[in-house]
């Protein structure tokens, strides 16, 4: 056995690391038949022969888990979650034992272990448990004996006296594999699946989609709806936090696949593996200025024209928001560095004056400038699927009496602009609430700059499973967003894009704004009913909804500090005559809501990363008339 011992700098509790240790995970189709299991055994054996020590994690064979769910439903319309775990965990027990036998048949010593036998300790939450800790002693003992250890994915054991069987949620065996790689300090974690790796967009919709060589964990998380089909987001989160290097590749070929890299220079100490802070960082940038262009035509090409002009001036726009339209006009607001405020305002004013005649829209395009604002953001993979986090941010700021001006969110980021003078108080409070010890000014500071060329857009994602909701005339004072999103969070309704409009309307002597957001289409009815109650309680206006929407997002770390990327996306949409209904951004993502029927067109080749950054398509404002 060619393995050595080494003191690992990041691990305080355990100081032995096995050299050449690889965790290989095989999904359901990869172990879908006896032949496939034998092929997997061959691959594992080869990896050992190349001098590696191997831990294998497998899913249940083929569609086994679905079949088990089906069986349960035939017996009970509402089976209890404990028994579901008992049932579903059997799927992986079949594949681990068969794979071990297949390895032994090839002369490769192997042993299969269930989650309990390994000591994959989770919270006692049946069907959706998070991993707290993984005992490594038994694994290490078997590895030292020269065995391949085949571990059941997707399952664990509760941290209670009863040692209950738990499962991690559908698709959870990726998470098991990466957590094992983190706990064992493995050199890498290879996820073998039935696709070649991560593609730039959905190949079923855009045949030109290309395979990526590399993607960062941050980008993978922002591409949630595209990436989640390939990798469980919780696995990406663990990989990022603990610096696990991951590869997604096909189990059918020897192609290298896509590297999913962690940019963390200092991985976290292994403790409460999955329950580490939902918010990784608090960013605060007090050097921004806000420019808003109000009452512009709600038709294709407006955002493209405005941001095209800004890009021509090499203005690097940070946050962009466009909320739902009112009548037939829209407001678009963005932030730039303070030093660029005058130029940006001039560009917006000039652009606004070229737009169609005001009579049509009831008001003249108007430019609002606020030369000094602060942008505060919370960032973290733990925000995904946890609606209480955004609500908690709004609550914290509301409790301090801080008014939120712009709000823009993505799955892993919530940003608000506030008065620059409130920056320190806001940051301190957010760090305290989310247990973050340090804040920084930008996302850039917390990621490792790569020495090779990073594309400005890594991938494009389409999400058709969302619906839009808006609440009109929310009074413009601290605590309102907090109240609304706390109410939704209490019902466990995850909100995706939240946008607060910039247009203010006086109602009964009070300034009001609209707040729009998207939710999963299946949550729409509940969310809408709830919002109606909230609106009545707060004295807000009408609640509107639209389920025929599509959300298109471009994601790339390379768009940091590069002007014109959003402009390029808007121009590509304008060229297809697609109207943008909402815009929200994070530092590495731009998302647009468009009509559902136009979602697929919006993904067309002009949106693909090829040639991004080589300029932008120029849409002349007068062509909009
Ligand atoms: N077998 C489980 C499922 O189908 C876990 C997995 O495959 O990742 O969800
Ligand atoms: Mg899977």
PDB file of N, CA and C and ligand atoms in Angstrom, residues 25-28 58-66 88 91-92 153-155 169-176 232, ligand 1:
ATOM      1  N   UNK A  25     -17.951   8.868  -6.328  1.00  0.00           N
ATOM      2  CA  UNK A  25     -19.385   8.658  -6.119  1.00  0.00           C
ATOM      3  C   UNK A  25     -20.041   8.254  -7.434  1.00  0.00           C
ATOM      4  N   UNK A  26     -20.855   7.219  -7.393  1.00  0.00           N
ATOM      5  CA  UNK A  26     -21.560   6.764  -8.587  1.00  0.00           C
ATOM      6  C   UNK A  26     -23.062   6.890  -8.372  1.00  0.00           C
ATOM      7  N   UNK A  27     -23.720   7.595  -9.287  1.00  0.00           N
ATOM      8  CA  UNK A  27     -25.164   7.825  -9.180  1.00  0.00           C
ATOM      9  C   UNK A  27     -25.975   6.617  -9.624  1.00  0.00           C
ATOM     10  N   UNK A  28     -27.284   6.760  -9.514  1.00  0.00           N
ATOM     11  CA  UNK A  28     -28.204   5.651  -9.763  1.00  0.00           C
ATOM     12  C   UNK A  28     -28.025   4.983 -11.124  1.00  0.00           C
ATOM     13  N   UNK A  58     -22.145   5.154  -3.239  1.00  0.00           N
ATOM     14  CA  UNK A  58     -23.097   4.869  -4.308  1.00  0.00           C
ATOM     15  C   UNK A  58     -24.517   5.250  -3.932  1.00  0.00           C
ATOM     16  N   UNK A  59     -25.291   5.528  -4.990  1.00  0.00           N
ATOM     17  CA  UNK A  59     -26.738   5.739  -4.858  1.00  0.00           C
ATOM     18  C   UNK A  59     -27.421   4.393  -5.018  1.00  0.00           C
ATOM     19  N   UNK A  60     -28.720   4.418  -4.864  1.00  0.00           N
ATOM     20  CA  UNK A  60     -29.517   3.217  -5.109  1.00  0.00           C
ATOM     21  C   UNK A  60     -29.533   2.935  -6.612  1.00  0.00           C
ATOM     22  N   UNK A  61     -29.702   1.658  -6.980  1.00  0.00           N
ATOM     23  CA  UNK A  61     -29.674   1.276  -8.391  1.00  0.00           C
ATOM     24  C   UNK A  61     -30.812   1.932  -9.178  1.00  0.00           C
ATOM     25  N   UNK A  62     -30.461   2.543 -10.303  1.00  0.00           N
ATOM     26  CA  UNK A  62     -31.469   3.086 -11.228  1.00  0.00           C
ATOM     27  C   UNK A  62     -32.539   3.900 -10.530  1.00  0.00           C
ATOM     28  N   UNK A  63     -33.770   3.532 -10.794  1.00  0.00           N
ATOM     29  CA  UNK A  63     -34.903   4.296 -10.249  1.00  0.00           C
ATOM     30  C   UNK A  63     -35.441   3.691  -8.947  1.00  0.00           C
ATOM     31  N   UNK A  64     -34.589   2.940  -8.268  1.00  0.00           N
ATOM     32  CA  UNK A  64     -35.035   2.259  -7.047  1.00  0.00           C
ATOM     33  C   UNK A  64     -35.734   3.184  -6.051  1.00  0.00           C
ATOM     34  N   UNK A  65     -35.138   4.347  -5.808  1.00  0.00           N
ATOM     35  CA  UNK A  65     -35.712   5.228  -4.779  1.00  0.00           C
ATOM     36  C   UNK A  65     -37.120   5.670  -5.180  1.00  0.00           C
ATOM     37  N   UNK A  66     -37.279   6.001  -6.477  1.00  0.00           N
ATOM     38  CA  UNK A  66     -38.619   6.387  -6.959  1.00  0.00           C
ATOM     39  C   UNK A  66     -39.612   5.250  -6.747  1.00  0.00           C
ATOM     40  N   UNK A  88     -36.433   4.011   2.340  1.00  0.00           N
ATOM     41  CA  UNK A  88     -35.580   4.523   1.274  1.00  0.00           C
ATOM     42  C   UNK A  88     -34.107   4.153   1.471  1.00  0.00           C
ATOM     43  N   UNK A  91     -32.426   1.130  -0.434  1.00  0.00           N
ATOM     44  CA  UNK A  91     -31.978   1.160  -1.829  1.00  0.00           C
ATOM     45  C   UNK A  91     -30.468   1.141  -1.931  1.00  0.00           C
ATOM     46  N   UNK A  92     -29.825   1.971  -1.149  1.00  0.00           N
ATOM     47  CA  UNK A  92     -28.369   2.079  -1.195  1.00  0.00           C
ATOM     48  C   UNK A  92     -27.705   0.837  -0.603  1.00  0.00           C
ATOM     49  N   UNK A 153     -24.598   6.025   0.142  1.00  0.00           N
ATOM     50  CA  UNK A 153     -24.871   7.460   0.106  1.00  0.00           C
ATOM     51  C   UNK A 153     -26.244   7.738   0.673  1.00  0.00           C
ATOM     52  N   UNK A 154     -26.542   9.020   0.874  1.00  0.00           N
ATOM     53  CA  UNK A 154     -27.913   9.480   1.129  1.00  0.00           C
ATOM     54  C   UNK A 154     -28.406   9.184   2.543  1.00  0.00           C
ATOM     55  N   UNK A 155     -27.652   8.380   3.332  1.00  0.00           N
ATOM     56  CA  UNK A 155     -28.163   8.017   4.646  1.00  0.00           C
ATOM     57  C   UNK A 155     -27.179   8.313   5.766  1.00  0.00           C
ATOM     58  N   UNK A 169     -32.359  13.713   2.081  1.00  0.00           N
ATOM     59  CA  UNK A 169     -33.170  14.401   1.062  1.00  0.00           C
ATOM     60  C   UNK A 169     -32.771  13.883  -0.305  1.00  0.00           C
ATOM     61  N   UNK A 170     -33.728  13.913  -1.249  1.00  0.00           N
ATOM     62  CA  UNK A 170     -33.492  13.343  -2.568  1.00  0.00           C
ATOM     63  C   UNK A 170     -32.235  13.926  -3.218  1.00  0.00           C
ATOM     64  N   UNK A 171     -31.490  13.066  -3.851  1.00  0.00           N
ATOM     65  CA  UNK A 171     -30.258  13.515  -4.497  1.00  0.00           C
ATOM     66  C   UNK A 171     -29.100  13.642  -3.517  1.00  0.00           C
ATOM     67  N   UNK A 172     -29.324  13.197  -2.274  1.00  0.00           N
ATOM     68  CA  UNK A 172     -28.366  13.477  -1.209  1.00  0.00           C
ATOM     69  C   UNK A 172     -27.061  12.697  -1.232  1.00  0.00           C
ATOM     70  N   UNK A 173     -26.922  11.730  -2.126  1.00  0.00           N
ATOM     71  CA  UNK A 173     -25.667  10.967  -2.060  1.00  0.00           C
ATOM     72  C   UNK A 173     -24.461  11.787  -2.542  1.00  0.00           C
ATOM     73  N   UNK A 174     -24.686  12.820  -3.362  1.00  0.00           N
ATOM     74  CA  UNK A 174     -23.577  13.734  -3.686  1.00  0.00           C
ATOM     75  C   UNK A 174     -23.057  14.357  -2.390  1.00  0.00           C
ATOM     76  N   UNK A 175     -24.017  14.752  -1.555  1.00  0.00           N
ATOM     77  CA  UNK A 175     -23.659  15.392  -0.296  1.00  0.00           C
ATOM     78  C   UNK A 175     -22.882  14.424   0.595  1.00  0.00           C
ATOM     79  N   UNK A 176     -23.314  13.152   0.621  1.00  0.00           N
ATOM     80  CA  UNK A 176     -22.561  12.159   1.408  1.00  0.00           C
ATOM     81  C   UNK A 176     -21.119  12.085   0.926  1.00  0.00           C
ATOM     82  N   UNK A 232     -26.031  18.145  -6.212  1.00  0.00           N
ATOM     83  CA  UNK A 232     -26.829  18.598  -5.082  1.00  0.00           C
ATOM     84  C   UNK A 232     -26.202  19.870  -4.511  1.00  0.00           C
TER      85      UNK A 232
HETATM   86  N1  LIG B   1     -31.135   7.475  -4.012  1.00  0.00           N
HETATM   87  C1  LIG B   1     -31.386   8.794  -3.542  1.00  0.00           C
HETATM   88  C2  LIG B   1     -32.335   9.505  -4.489  1.00  0.00           C
HETATM   89  O1  LIG B   1     -32.713   8.979  -5.515  1.00  0.00           O
HETATM   90  C3  LIG B   1     -30.119   9.555  -3.339  1.00  0.00           C
HETATM   91  C4  LIG B   1     -29.322   9.871  -4.591  1.00  0.00           C
HETATM   92  O2  LIG B   1     -29.443   9.205  -5.603  1.00  0.00           O
HETATM   93  O3  LIG B   1     -28.544  10.804  -4.562  1.00  0.00           O
HETATM   94  O4  LIG B   1     -32.710  10.609  -4.227  1.00  0.00           O
END
